[in-house]
Each structure stands twice: as structure tokens, then as C-alpha cells.
Amino acid sequence: MKRASWGMAAILVLGLSGCAGKPAPPSATELLIIPATSMESTPQPPSSLPPSDKHGPNPISVAAAVQQVTRATTAAVVIDRQTGTTLVSENADRPFDSGSLIKVLIGLDALARHPHDNSVTSQVSAMIKFSDDDLASSFWGNEGGPLIIVRMARTMGLQSIKPPSPPGMWGWTRLTANDMIRTYDYLTHSAPELDRDVVLKAMAAAAPAGKDGFDQRFGIPHALGDDYEWAIKQAWATDPSTRSLHTSGFVGKGWRYEVVVMTEYPRATSWATGVRAIDAGTGTIASVLS
């Protein structure tokens, strides 16, 4: 699906990102057609192994493309849900500050704890679509803070995720690219259908800018959005020594591919430079997509 090119505006601190002008995502039933065999039995939480043990060639280097722009630490994973093949796996178990990627887990936890609550459903959708930090902080405070991480790690089989320190800084949760892949595996295979639809529709309708004004259209939308449909969860975060930019979600017809690219820069790196770098890294992924 073709998309127009977009510009980039930068603001600050813990948040996340997304994009606008998206078509309605497939229903949960349509989404689960890929892979066809995944629903033959009741899905279980992912194992401690990587999301797939079927590894294809890794002919690209996302990290090298990022480094051509600026000094950074990069992780990337791409999974073909149709074939079950890991197309890209770089530094996949290296922890990063989550930034607003954690809002996917916060939202799924809230939906599970408050089923059929229209108010919670509306707030989760807005939190993901608009990268609303205030809503994330409200859920974090009301639902037990770090206990959200404990519950979701157990439910999803996450191996590396760590609650933040200090505990009130949800954007400093430490997680890996493989943790996010397992989160998206859970979303497509195991989450209740209503919860799945809420989160996926919000990801597919992510606003051009977060509530704080940060342009969310970097990474997947900038680098792949001209040629592929997508549903995204983005993140940007700063801590005392680093700043991070992450792009993640589903790409392609029927949400065929799970894509996660995580980048970390020295604190002095500008947002604009970080965006150029993650765009360059994400752009290399196009060569492994059908």
C-alpha cells in the first residue's frame, strides 16, 4: 500500500509513537489466518526459546546501516508469521529502556483485569493510538506498577523483561527485541479476541504525533510505509546517560511480518539524528520482505 512521505518533528522524554491515515486492520479472525497452523490447538505462552527455531538467511545488517548515520547500539528481529521463519535476528536479547513499547503490556494487562469495561477499553485505545503518557501513568499507578510487568512476563513467557528502577518510571522498564516479539506472538495467538482487536486497531490507527507532540512516523512508517501496510507501536525515551528510539509492530498484508528495531544512543545525540539512523536501519529490512 503506497503512502506519502512525511516529515519529522521532535520533542522529548519518555513517550511512544505511531501513525495516521491507516486502513482498518483485519479482524482477529482474518489476522489469525497467518500462520494457518497456529490455531489448530489451544495456544500456549511462548517458550524460553526464540520466537522461531526456523532461521532463514540474515543477508542484511540493520546495525551497520544505523552506524553509518551515528554511533548507536541496535537490536532487530523480523519474523515471517506465514512461514514461521526468523528473517532477521541481531542482538535480540540485549535489554533496552522500553519507552512506550511498554504501553502494549500495560494495555493488555488492563484489558485482562477489566473485561467488558468500556471506559478502560477507550482509555487503552487512546493510550496506544496517541502515546498518552498520562493514561499510561494512571494505569501504572492503579494496577500495581511493577506488578504489571510480573503478571505480563508470566502470561507471555517473557524471559528478559525487568521492572523499572525507580519503580514509578514505567518507560525505564528493561526489555529486549525478543521480548517484544513474544508480546506480539501473544497478541496474535493467545490474547482474548476483544483485547486483540482493541490493541491492533489502535496500533493501525496510531496518530501522526504523540500527545506530547513527538512525531511518531519514524522507522517502519518512514522506511517501509510506502510499500506495506503496517500497525505500529513506537517508543522514544531518555535516561541519565542515553536516549532510545524503537519502532515495532506488524507489516504487510494480513500482518504477515513482526518487526522490531530498537536503538540506543549517547544522551547528546539529537532526536533528528536518531530518527535518521533508525530510518536507515529499518529501511534495510525491505530486502527480506516479500
PDB file of C-alpha atoms in Angstrom:
ATOM      1  CA  MET A   1       0.000   0.000   0.000  1.00  0.00           C
ATOM      2  CA  LYS A   2       1.534   3.264  -1.066  1.00  0.00           C
ATOM      3  CA  ARG A   3       1.940   6.140   1.348  1.00  0.00           C
ATOM      4  CA  ALA A   4       3.028   9.722   1.036  1.00  0.00           C
ATOM      5  CA  SER A   5       6.353  10.798   2.554  1.00  0.00           C
ATOM      6  CA  TRP A   6       6.225  12.533   5.905  1.00  0.00           C
ATOM      7  CA  GLY A   7       8.393  14.980   7.773  1.00  0.00           C
ATOM      8  CA  MET A   8       9.705  14.631  11.308  1.00  0.00           C
ATOM      9  CA  ALA A   9       9.330  16.883  14.325  1.00  0.00           C
ATOM     10  CA  ALA A  10      10.971  16.147  17.643  1.00  0.00           C
ATOM     11  CA  ILE A  11      10.110  16.783  21.251  1.00  0.00           C
ATOM     12  CA  LEU A  12      11.341  14.981  24.377  1.00  0.00           C
ATOM     13  CA  VAL A  13      11.460  12.362  27.090  1.00  0.00           C
ATOM     14  CA  LEU A  14       9.534   9.180  27.724  1.00  0.00           C
ATOM     15  CA  GLY A  15       6.834   8.517  25.189  1.00  0.00           C
ATOM     16  CA  LEU A  16       5.997   6.475  22.112  1.00  0.00           C
ATOM     17  CA  SER A  17       4.941   6.795  18.559  1.00  0.00           C
ATOM     18  CA  GLY A  18       2.607   5.796  15.772  1.00  0.00           C
ATOM     19  CA  CYS A  19       0.984   6.969  12.539  1.00  0.00           C
ATOM     20  CA  ALA A  20      -2.227   8.138  10.911  1.00  0.00           C
ATOM     21  CA  GLY A  21      -4.179   7.594   7.760  1.00  0.00           C
ATOM     22  CA  LYS A  22      -4.304   3.838   8.233  1.00  0.00           C
ATOM     23  CA  PRO A  23      -6.932   1.487   6.812  1.00  0.00           C
ATOM     24  CA  ALA A  24      -8.973  -0.583   9.223  1.00  0.00           C
ATOM     25  CA  PRO A  25      -6.905  -3.596  10.322  1.00  0.00           C
ATOM     26  CA  PRO A  26      -8.029  -7.156   9.600  1.00  0.00           C
ATOM     27  CA  SER A  27     -10.366  -8.625  12.157  1.00  0.00           C
ATOM     28  CA  ALA A  28      -8.899 -11.010  14.691  1.00  0.00           C
ATOM     29  CA  THR A  29     -10.231 -13.935  12.670  1.00  0.00           C
ATOM     30  CA  GLU A  30      -8.661 -12.658   9.445  1.00  0.00           C
ATOM     31  CA  LEU A  31      -5.376 -11.947  11.195  1.00  0.00           C
ATOM     32  CA  LEU A  32      -5.126 -15.458  12.567  1.00  0.00           C
ATOM     33  CA  ILE A  33      -5.284 -16.969   9.090  1.00  0.00           C
ATOM     34  CA  ILE A  34      -1.500 -16.385   9.142  1.00  0.00           C
ATOM     35  CA  PRO A  35       0.018 -18.780  10.036  1.00  0.00           C
ATOM     36  CA  ALA A  36      -2.702 -21.277   9.114  1.00  0.00           C
ATOM     37  CA  THR A  37      -1.493 -23.959  11.506  1.00  0.00           C
ATOM     38  CA  SER A  38      -1.107 -21.774  14.586  1.00  0.00           C
ATOM     39  CA  MET A  39      -4.713 -22.151  15.723  1.00  0.00           C
ATOM     40  CA  GLU A  40      -5.016 -25.918  15.413  1.00  0.00           C
ATOM     41  CA  SER A  41      -4.588 -26.294  19.160  1.00  0.00           C
ATOM     42  CA  THR A  42      -5.010 -24.008  22.120  1.00  0.00           C
ATOM     43  CA  PRO A  43      -2.073 -21.588  22.052  1.00  0.00           C
ATOM     44  CA  GLN A  44       0.337 -21.645  24.963  1.00  0.00           C
ATOM     45  CA  PRO A  45       2.613 -18.853  26.203  1.00  0.00           C
ATOM     46  CA  PRO A  46       5.835 -18.717  24.162  1.00  0.00           C
ATOM     47  CA  SER A  47       8.671 -20.945  25.327  1.00  0.00           C
ATOM     48  CA  SER A  48      12.059 -19.778  26.526  1.00  0.00           C
ATOM     49  CA  LEU A  49      13.414 -20.325  23.005  1.00  0.00           C
ATOM     50  CA  PRO A  50      13.493 -17.526  20.435  1.00  0.00           C
ATOM     51  CA  PRO A  51      10.123 -16.964  18.742  1.00  0.00           C
ATOM     52  CA  SER A  52      11.051 -19.337  15.905  1.00  0.00           C
ATOM     53  CA  ASP A  53      13.635 -22.090  15.548  1.00  0.00           C
ATOM     54  CA  LYS A  54      13.399 -21.877  11.745  1.00  0.00           C
ATOM     55  CA  HIS A  55      16.094 -19.409  10.802  1.00  0.00           C
ATOM     56  CA  GLY A  56      16.461 -18.165   7.260  1.00  0.00           C
ATOM     57  CA  PRO A  57      19.436 -16.213   5.959  1.00  0.00           C
ATOM     58  CA  ASN A  58      20.251 -12.869   7.543  1.00  0.00           C
ATOM     59  CA  PRO A  59      21.625 -11.112   4.441  1.00  0.00           C
ATOM     60  CA  ILE A  60      21.387  -7.605   5.867  1.00  0.00           C
ATOM     61  CA  SER A  61      22.808  -5.714   8.826  1.00  0.00           C
ATOM     62  CA  VAL A  62      20.383  -3.329  10.437  1.00  0.00           C
ATOM     63  CA  ALA A  63      23.047  -2.279  12.950  1.00  0.00           C
ATOM     64  CA  ALA A  64      25.558  -1.428  10.221  1.00  0.00           C
ATOM     65  CA  ALA A  65      23.045   0.838   8.498  1.00  0.00           C
ATOM     66  CA  VAL A  66      22.329   2.620  11.792  1.00  0.00           C
ATOM     67  CA  GLN A  67      26.050   3.021  12.482  1.00  0.00           C
ATOM     68  CA  GLN A  68      26.573   4.665   9.108  1.00  0.00           C
ATOM     69  CA  VAL A  69      24.492   7.560  10.456  1.00  0.00           C
ATOM     70  CA  THR A  70      25.690   7.761  14.058  1.00  0.00           C
ATOM     71  CA  ARG A  71      27.120   5.767  16.953  1.00  0.00           C
ATOM     72  CA  ALA A  72      24.430   3.517  18.427  1.00  0.00           C
ATOM     73  CA  THR A  73      23.567   0.125  19.859  1.00  0.00           C
ATOM     74  CA  THR A  74      20.965  -1.677  17.763  1.00  0.00           C
ATOM     75  CA  ALA A  75      18.796  -4.781  18.028  1.00  0.00           C
ATOM     76  CA  ALA A  76      16.461  -6.088  15.340  1.00  0.00           C
ATOM     77  CA  VAL A  77      14.163  -9.078  14.817  1.00  0.00           C
ATOM     78  CA  VAL A  78      11.892  -9.825  11.855  1.00  0.00           C
ATOM     79  CA  ILE A  79       9.588 -12.852  11.870  1.00  0.00           C
ATOM     80  CA  ASP A  80       7.623 -14.150   8.867  1.00  0.00           C
ATOM     81  CA  ARG A  81       4.408 -15.351  10.507  1.00  0.00           C
ATOM     82  CA  GLN A  82       3.370 -17.203   7.346  1.00  0.00           C
ATOM     83  CA  THR A  83       6.413 -19.482   7.257  1.00  0.00           C
ATOM     84  CA  GLY A  84       7.469 -19.274  10.910  1.00  0.00           C
ATOM     85  CA  THR A  85      10.944 -18.166   9.797  1.00  0.00           C
ATOM     86  CA  THR A  86      13.190 -15.692  11.592  1.00  0.00           C
ATOM     87  CA  LEU A  87      14.365 -13.450   8.761  1.00  0.00           C
ATOM     88  CA  VAL A  88      16.485 -11.093  10.877  1.00  0.00           C
ATOM     89  CA  SER A  89      17.922 -11.525  14.361  1.00  0.00           C
ATOM     90  CA  GLU A  90      20.534  -9.065  15.604  1.00  0.00           C
ATOM     91  CA  ASN A  91      21.389  -8.507  19.263  1.00  0.00           C
ATOM     92  CA  ALA A  92      17.896  -9.818  20.033  1.00  0.00           C
ATOM     93  CA  ASP A  93      18.445 -10.440  23.754  1.00  0.00           C
ATOM     94  CA  ARG A  94      20.128  -7.130  24.606  1.00  0.00           C
ATOM     95  CA  PRO A  95      17.959  -5.119  27.070  1.00  0.00           C
ATOM     96  CA  PHE A  96      16.923  -1.525  26.292  1.00  0.00           C
ATOM     97  CA  ASP A  97      14.779   1.064  28.042  1.00  0.00           C
ATOM     98  CA  SER A  98      11.298   0.244  26.831  1.00  0.00           C
ATOM     99  CA  GLY A  99       9.958   3.759  26.486  1.00  0.00           C
ATOM    100  CA  SER A 100       6.372   3.496  25.344  1.00  0.00           C
ATOM    101  CA  LEU A 101       6.670  -0.032  23.979  1.00  0.00           C
ATOM    102  CA  ILE A 102       5.625  -0.988  27.483  1.00  0.00           C
ATOM    103  CA  LYS A 103       2.199   0.529  26.816  1.00  0.00           C
ATOM    104  CA  VAL A 104       1.285  -2.603  24.849  1.00  0.00           C
ATOM    105  CA  LEU A 105       1.785  -4.653  28.013  1.00  0.00           C
ATOM    106  CA  ILE A 106       0.112  -2.046  30.226  1.00  0.00           C
ATOM    107  CA  GLY A 107      -2.891  -2.049  27.896  1.00  0.00           C
ATOM    108  CA  LEU A 108      -3.216  -5.829  27.661  1.00  0.00           C
ATOM    109  CA  ASP A 109      -2.943  -6.123  31.438  1.00  0.00           C
ATOM    110  CA  ALA A 110      -5.667  -3.503  31.983  1.00  0.00           C
ATOM    111  CA  LEU A 111      -7.994  -5.146  29.462  1.00  0.00           C
ATOM    112  CA  ALA A 112      -7.496  -8.542  31.096  1.00  0.00           C
ATOM    113  CA  ARG A 113      -8.193  -7.173  34.572  1.00  0.00           C
ATOM    114  CA  HIS A 114     -11.242  -5.140  33.495  1.00  0.00           C
ATOM    115  CA  PRO A 115     -13.066  -7.212  30.881  1.00  0.00           C
ATOM    116  CA  HIS A 116     -16.001  -5.558  29.093  1.00  0.00           C
ATOM    117  CA  ASP A 117     -15.266  -2.215  30.777  1.00  0.00           C
ATOM    118  CA  ASN A 118     -15.933   0.332  28.053  1.00  0.00           C
ATOM    119  CA  SER A 119     -14.093   3.083  29.882  1.00  0.00           C
ATOM    120  CA  VAL A 120     -10.915   1.002  30.199  1.00  0.00           C
ATOM    121  CA  THR A 121     -11.207  -0.110  26.578  1.00  0.00           C
ATOM    122  CA  SER A 122     -11.451   3.504  25.420  1.00  0.00           C
ATOM    123  CA  GLN A 123      -8.502   4.578  27.566  1.00  0.00           C
ATOM    124  CA  VAL A 124      -6.283   1.705  26.364  1.00  0.00           C
ATOM    125  CA  SER A 125      -7.079   2.551  22.751  1.00  0.00           C
ATOM    126  CA  ALA A 126      -6.227   6.226  23.283  1.00  0.00           C
ATOM    127  CA  MET A 127      -3.066   5.389  25.227  1.00  0.00           C
ATOM    128  CA  ILE A 128      -1.711   3.366  22.308  1.00  0.00           C
ATOM    129  CA  LYS A 129      -3.052   5.487  19.456  1.00  0.00           C
ATOM    130  CA  PHE A 130      -1.907   8.837  20.874  1.00  0.00           C
ATOM    131  CA  SER A 131       1.013   7.631  23.007  1.00  0.00           C
ATOM    132  CA  ASP A 132      -0.692   9.136  26.011  1.00  0.00           C
ATOM    133  CA  ASP A 133       1.766   9.167  28.925  1.00  0.00           C
ATOM    134  CA  ASP A 134      -0.843  10.404  31.394  1.00  0.00           C
ATOM    135  CA  LEU A 135      -3.067   7.395  30.730  1.00  0.00           C
ATOM    136  CA  ALA A 136      -0.074   5.050  30.995  1.00  0.00           C
ATOM    137  CA  SER A 137       0.877   6.605  34.338  1.00  0.00           C
ATOM    138  CA  SER A 138      -2.710   6.263  35.568  1.00  0.00           C
ATOM    139  CA  PHE A 139      -2.849   2.556  34.696  1.00  0.00           C
ATOM    140  CA  TRP A 140       0.627   2.066  36.156  1.00  0.00           C
ATOM    141  CA  GLY A 141      -0.420   3.583  39.470  1.00  0.00           C
ATOM    142  CA  ASN A 142      -3.839   1.926  39.661  1.00  0.00           C
ATOM    143  CA  GLU A 143      -2.865  -1.582  38.530  1.00  0.00           C
ATOM    144  CA  GLY A 144       0.186  -2.156  40.701  1.00  0.00           C
ATOM    145  CA  GLY A 145       3.074  -0.618  38.775  1.00  0.00           C
ATOM    146  CA  PRO A 146       5.881  -3.217  38.565  1.00  0.00           C
ATOM    147  CA  LEU A 147       3.343  -5.978  39.256  1.00  0.00           C
ATOM    148  CA  ILE A 148       2.067  -5.350  35.708  1.00  0.00           C
ATOM    149  CA  ILE A 149       5.465  -6.493  34.452  1.00  0.00           C
ATOM    150  CA  VAL A 150       5.423  -9.554  36.713  1.00  0.00           C
ATOM    151  CA  ARG A 151       1.934 -10.560  35.525  1.00  0.00           C
ATOM    152  CA  MET A 152       2.616  -9.994  31.834  1.00  0.00           C
ATOM    153  CA  ALA A 153       6.011 -11.734  31.933  1.00  0.00           C
ATOM    154  CA  ARG A 154       4.339 -14.800  33.402  1.00  0.00           C
ATOM    155  CA  THR A 155       1.423 -14.694  30.967  1.00  0.00           C
ATOM    156  CA  MET A 156       3.532 -14.167  27.844  1.00  0.00           C
ATOM    157  CA  GLY A 157       6.610 -16.169  28.780  1.00  0.00           C
ATOM    158  CA  LEU A 158       8.894 -13.140  28.630  1.00  0.00           C
ATOM    159  CA  GLN A 159      12.431 -14.110  29.583  1.00  0.00           C
ATOM    160  CA  SER A 160      14.385 -10.886  29.935  1.00  0.00           C
ATOM    161  CA  ILE A 161      11.997  -8.087  30.911  1.00  0.00           C
ATOM    162  CA  LYS A 162      12.807  -6.275  34.175  1.00  0.00           C
ATOM    163  CA  PRO A 163      10.655  -3.773  36.108  1.00  0.00           C
ATOM    164  CA  PRO A 164      11.983  -0.206  36.147  1.00  0.00           C
ATOM    165  CA  SER A 165      14.116   1.427  38.804  1.00  0.00           C
ATOM    166  CA  PRO A 166      12.840   3.632  40.294  1.00  0.00           C
ATOM    167  CA  PRO A 167       9.533   1.750  40.138  1.00  0.00           C
ATOM    168  CA  GLY A 168       7.446   4.734  39.063  1.00  0.00           C
ATOM    169  CA  MET A 169       9.375   5.215  35.801  1.00  0.00           C
ATOM    170  CA  TRP A 170       7.469   2.788  33.565  1.00  0.00           C
ATOM    171  CA  GLY A 171       9.452   3.923  30.495  1.00  0.00           C
ATOM    172  CA  TRP A 172      12.635   2.604  32.096  1.00  0.00           C
ATOM    173  CA  THR A 173      11.376  -0.977  32.094  1.00  0.00           C
ATOM    174  CA  ARG A 174      14.146  -3.062  30.553  1.00  0.00           C
ATOM    175  CA  LEU A 175      13.179  -5.378  27.703  1.00  0.00           C
ATOM    176  CA  THR A 176      14.636  -6.965  24.586  1.00  0.00           C
ATOM    177  CA  ALA A 177      13.641  -7.267  20.944  1.00  0.00           C
ATOM    178  CA  ASN A 178      12.765 -10.910  21.598  1.00  0.00           C
ATOM    179  CA  ASP A 179      10.520  -9.809  24.487  1.00  0.00           C
ATOM    180  CA  MET A 180       8.577  -7.626  22.057  1.00  0.00           C
ATOM    181  CA  ILE A 181       8.334 -10.441  19.512  1.00  0.00           C
ATOM    182  CA  ARG A 182       6.926 -12.708  22.206  1.00  0.00           C
ATOM    183  CA  THR A 183       4.496  -9.940  23.169  1.00  0.00           C
ATOM    184  CA  TYR A 184       3.251  -9.743  19.581  1.00  0.00           C
ATOM    185  CA  ASP A 185       3.083 -13.541  19.402  1.00  0.00           C
ATOM    186  CA  TYR A 186       0.851 -13.470  22.454  1.00  0.00           C
ATOM    187  CA  LEU A 187      -1.268 -10.679  20.986  1.00  0.00           C
ATOM    188  CA  THR A 188      -1.972 -12.590  17.774  1.00  0.00           C
ATOM    189  CA  HIS A 189      -2.182 -16.126  19.131  1.00  0.00           C
ATOM    190  CA  SER A 190      -3.342 -16.069  22.742  1.00  0.00           C
ATOM    191  CA  ALA A 191      -4.928 -12.761  23.759  1.00  0.00           C
ATOM    192  CA  PRO A 192      -8.727 -12.703  24.038  1.00  0.00           C
ATOM    193  CA  GLU A 193     -10.217 -11.687  20.699  1.00  0.00           C
ATOM    194  CA  LEU A 194     -11.765  -8.475  22.020  1.00  0.00           C
ATOM    195  CA  ASP A 195      -8.488  -7.397  23.652  1.00  0.00           C
ATOM    196  CA  ARG A 196      -6.584  -8.260  20.475  1.00  0.00           C
ATOM    197  CA  ASP A 197      -8.885  -6.114  18.371  1.00  0.00           C
ATOM    198  CA  VAL A 198      -8.596  -3.123  20.707  1.00  0.00           C
ATOM    199  CA  VAL A 199      -4.799  -3.132  20.636  1.00  0.00           C
ATOM    200  CA  LEU A 200      -4.371  -3.916  16.939  1.00  0.00           C
ATOM    201  CA  LYS A 201      -6.873  -1.300  15.828  1.00  0.00           C
ATOM    202  CA  ALA A 202      -5.128   1.309  17.947  1.00  0.00           C
ATOM    203  CA  MET A 203      -1.727   0.318  16.540  1.00  0.00           C
ATOM    204  CA  ALA A 204      -3.075   0.503  12.986  1.00  0.00           C
ATOM    205  CA  ALA A 205      -4.587   3.942  13.639  1.00  0.00           C
ATOM    206  CA  ALA A 206      -1.612   5.421  15.519  1.00  0.00           C
ATOM    207  CA  ALA A 207      -1.701   9.222  15.346  1.00  0.00           C
ATOM    208  CA  PRO A 208       0.937  11.179  13.389  1.00  0.00           C
ATOM    209  CA  ALA A 209       2.193  12.673  16.660  1.00  0.00           C
ATOM    210  CA  GLY A 210       2.039  11.550  20.243  1.00  0.00           C
ATOM    211  CA  LYS A 211       0.068  13.533  22.768  1.00  0.00           C
ATOM    212  CA  ASP A 212       3.323  15.263  23.744  1.00  0.00           C
ATOM    213  CA  GLY A 213       3.878  16.369  20.136  1.00  0.00           C
ATOM    214  CA  PHE A 214       6.638  13.921  19.180  1.00  0.00           C
ATOM    215  CA  ASP A 215       6.397  12.840  15.524  1.00  0.00           C
ATOM    216  CA  GLN A 216       5.705   9.115  15.638  1.00  0.00           C
ATOM    217  CA  ARG A 217       6.235   8.346  11.962  1.00  0.00           C
ATOM    218  CA  PHE A 218       9.854   7.198  12.103  1.00  0.00           C
ATOM    219  CA  GLY A 219      11.176   3.709  11.467  1.00  0.00           C
ATOM    220  CA  ILE A 220       8.515   1.435   9.972  1.00  0.00           C
ATOM    221  CA  PRO A 221       6.270   4.211   8.565  1.00  0.00           C
ATOM    222  CA  HIS A 222       9.127   6.260   7.079  1.00  0.00           C
ATOM    223  CA  ALA A 223      11.205   3.334   5.828  1.00  0.00           C
ATOM    224  CA  LEU A 224       8.576   0.763   4.813  1.00  0.00           C
ATOM    225  CA  GLY A 225       5.267   2.619   4.732  1.00  0.00           C
ATOM    226  CA  ASP A 226       5.309   3.433   1.019  1.00  0.00           C
ATOM    227  CA  ASP A 227       5.072  -0.251   0.126  1.00  0.00           C
ATOM    228  CA  TYR A 228       3.482  -2.090   3.047  1.00  0.00           C
ATOM    229  CA  GLU A 229       0.513  -1.862   5.364  1.00  0.00           C
ATOM    230  CA  TRP A 230       1.504  -1.574   8.993  1.00  0.00           C
ATOM    231  CA  ALA A 231       0.260  -1.441  12.583  1.00  0.00           C
ATOM    232  CA  ILE A 232       2.857   0.030  14.922  1.00  0.00           C
ATOM    233  CA  LYS A 233       3.944   0.734  18.448  1.00  0.00           C
ATOM    234  CA  GLN A 234       6.817   3.195  18.664  1.00  0.00           C
ATOM    235  CA  ALA A 235       8.904   4.492  21.540  1.00  0.00           C
ATOM    236  CA  TRP A 236      11.338   7.214  22.492  1.00  0.00           C
ATOM    237  CA  ALA A 237      12.945   7.546  25.892  1.00  0.00           C
ATOM    238  CA  THR A 238      15.759   9.256  27.745  1.00  0.00           C
ATOM    239  CA  ASP A 239      17.594   8.236  30.885  1.00  0.00           C
ATOM    240  CA  PRO A 240      20.562   9.940  32.573  1.00  0.00           C
ATOM    241  CA  SER A 241      23.103   8.655  30.019  1.00  0.00           C
ATOM    242  CA  THR A 242      21.238   7.514  26.888  1.00  0.00           C
ATOM    243  CA  ARG A 243      18.275   8.134  24.654  1.00  0.00           C
ATOM    244  CA  SER A 244      16.387   5.453  22.758  1.00  0.00           C
ATOM    245  CA  LEU A 245      14.205   5.171  19.673  1.00  0.00           C
ATOM    246  CA  HIS A 246      12.294   1.976  18.883  1.00  0.00           C
ATOM    247  CA  THR A 247       9.961   1.012  16.044  1.00  0.00           C
ATOM    248  CA  SER A 248       7.866  -2.146  16.216  1.00  0.00           C
ATOM    249  CA  GLY A 249       4.696  -3.850  15.100  1.00  0.00           C
ATOM    250  CA  PHE A 250       3.189  -5.677  12.144  1.00  0.00           C
ATOM    251  CA  VAL A 251       3.986  -5.156   8.463  1.00  0.00           C
ATOM    252  CA  GLY A 252       2.411  -6.494   5.280  1.00  0.00           C
ATOM    253  CA  LYS A 253      -0.911  -7.885   4.155  1.00  0.00           C
ATOM    254  CA  GLY A 254      -2.637  -9.802   6.936  1.00  0.00           C
ATOM    255  CA  TRP A 255       0.083  -8.509   9.275  1.00  0.00           C
ATOM    256  CA  ARG A 256       2.428 -11.129   7.851  1.00  0.00           C
ATOM    257  CA  TYR A 257       5.636  -9.842   9.467  1.00  0.00           C
ATOM    258  CA  GLU A 258       6.516  -8.968  13.046  1.00  0.00           C
ATOM    259  CA  VAL A 259       9.195  -6.280  13.035  1.00  0.00           C
ATOM    260  CA  VAL A 260      11.140  -4.880  15.980  1.00  0.00           C
ATOM    261  CA  VAL A 261      14.059  -2.435  15.680  1.00  0.00           C
ATOM    262  CA  MET A 262      15.491  -0.971  18.892  1.00  0.00           C
ATOM    263  CA  THR A 263      18.212   1.691  19.035  1.00  0.00           C
ATOM    264  CA  GLU A 264      20.111   3.391  21.850  1.00  0.00           C
ATOM    265  CA  TYR A 265      22.315   6.486  21.527  1.00  0.00           C
ATOM    266  CA  PRO A 266      24.525   8.618  23.739  1.00  0.00           C
ATOM    267  CA  ARG A 267      22.398  11.204  25.545  1.00  0.00           C
ATOM    268  CA  ALA A 268      23.913  14.035  23.492  1.00  0.00           C
ATOM    269  CA  THR A 269      22.597  12.579  20.219  1.00  0.00           C
ATOM    270  CA  SER A 270      19.799  14.704  18.791  1.00  0.00           C
ATOM    271  CA  TRP A 271      16.368  13.217  18.142  1.00  0.00           C
ATOM    272  CA  ALA A 272      16.694  14.189  14.481  1.00  0.00           C
ATOM    273  CA  THR A 273      19.936  12.220  14.146  1.00  0.00           C
ATOM    274  CA  GLY A 274      18.415   9.243  15.935  1.00  0.00           C
ATOM    275  CA  VAL A 275      15.437   9.296  13.578  1.00  0.00           C
ATOM    276  CA  ARG A 276      17.704   9.326  10.517  1.00  0.00           C
ATOM    277  CA  ALA A 277      19.615   6.392  11.968  1.00  0.00           C
ATOM    278  CA  ILE A 278      16.615   4.203  12.810  1.00  0.00           C
ATOM    279  CA  ASP A 279      15.056   5.024   9.438  1.00  0.00           C
ATOM    280  CA  ALA A 280      18.258   3.853   7.721  1.00  0.00           C
ATOM    281  CA  GLY A 281      18.359   0.638   9.739  1.00  0.00           C
ATOM    282  CA  THR A 282      14.684  -0.160   9.258  1.00  0.00           C
ATOM    283  CA  GLY A 283      14.951   0.506   5.539  1.00  0.00           C
ATOM    284  CA  THR A 284      17.323  -2.443   5.096  1.00  0.00           C
ATOM    285  CA  ILE A 285      14.544  -4.795   6.200  1.00  0.00           C
ATOM    286  CA  ALA A 286      12.617  -4.253   2.973  1.00  0.00           C
ATOM    287  CA  SER A 287      15.030  -6.570   1.175  1.00  0.00           C
ATOM    288  CA  VAL A 288      13.879  -9.604   3.194  1.00  0.00           C
ATOM    289  CA  LEU A 289      10.140  -8.943   2.879  1.00  0.00           C
ATOM    290  CA  SER A 290       8.075 -10.463   0.077  1.00  0.00           C
TER     291      SER A 290
END
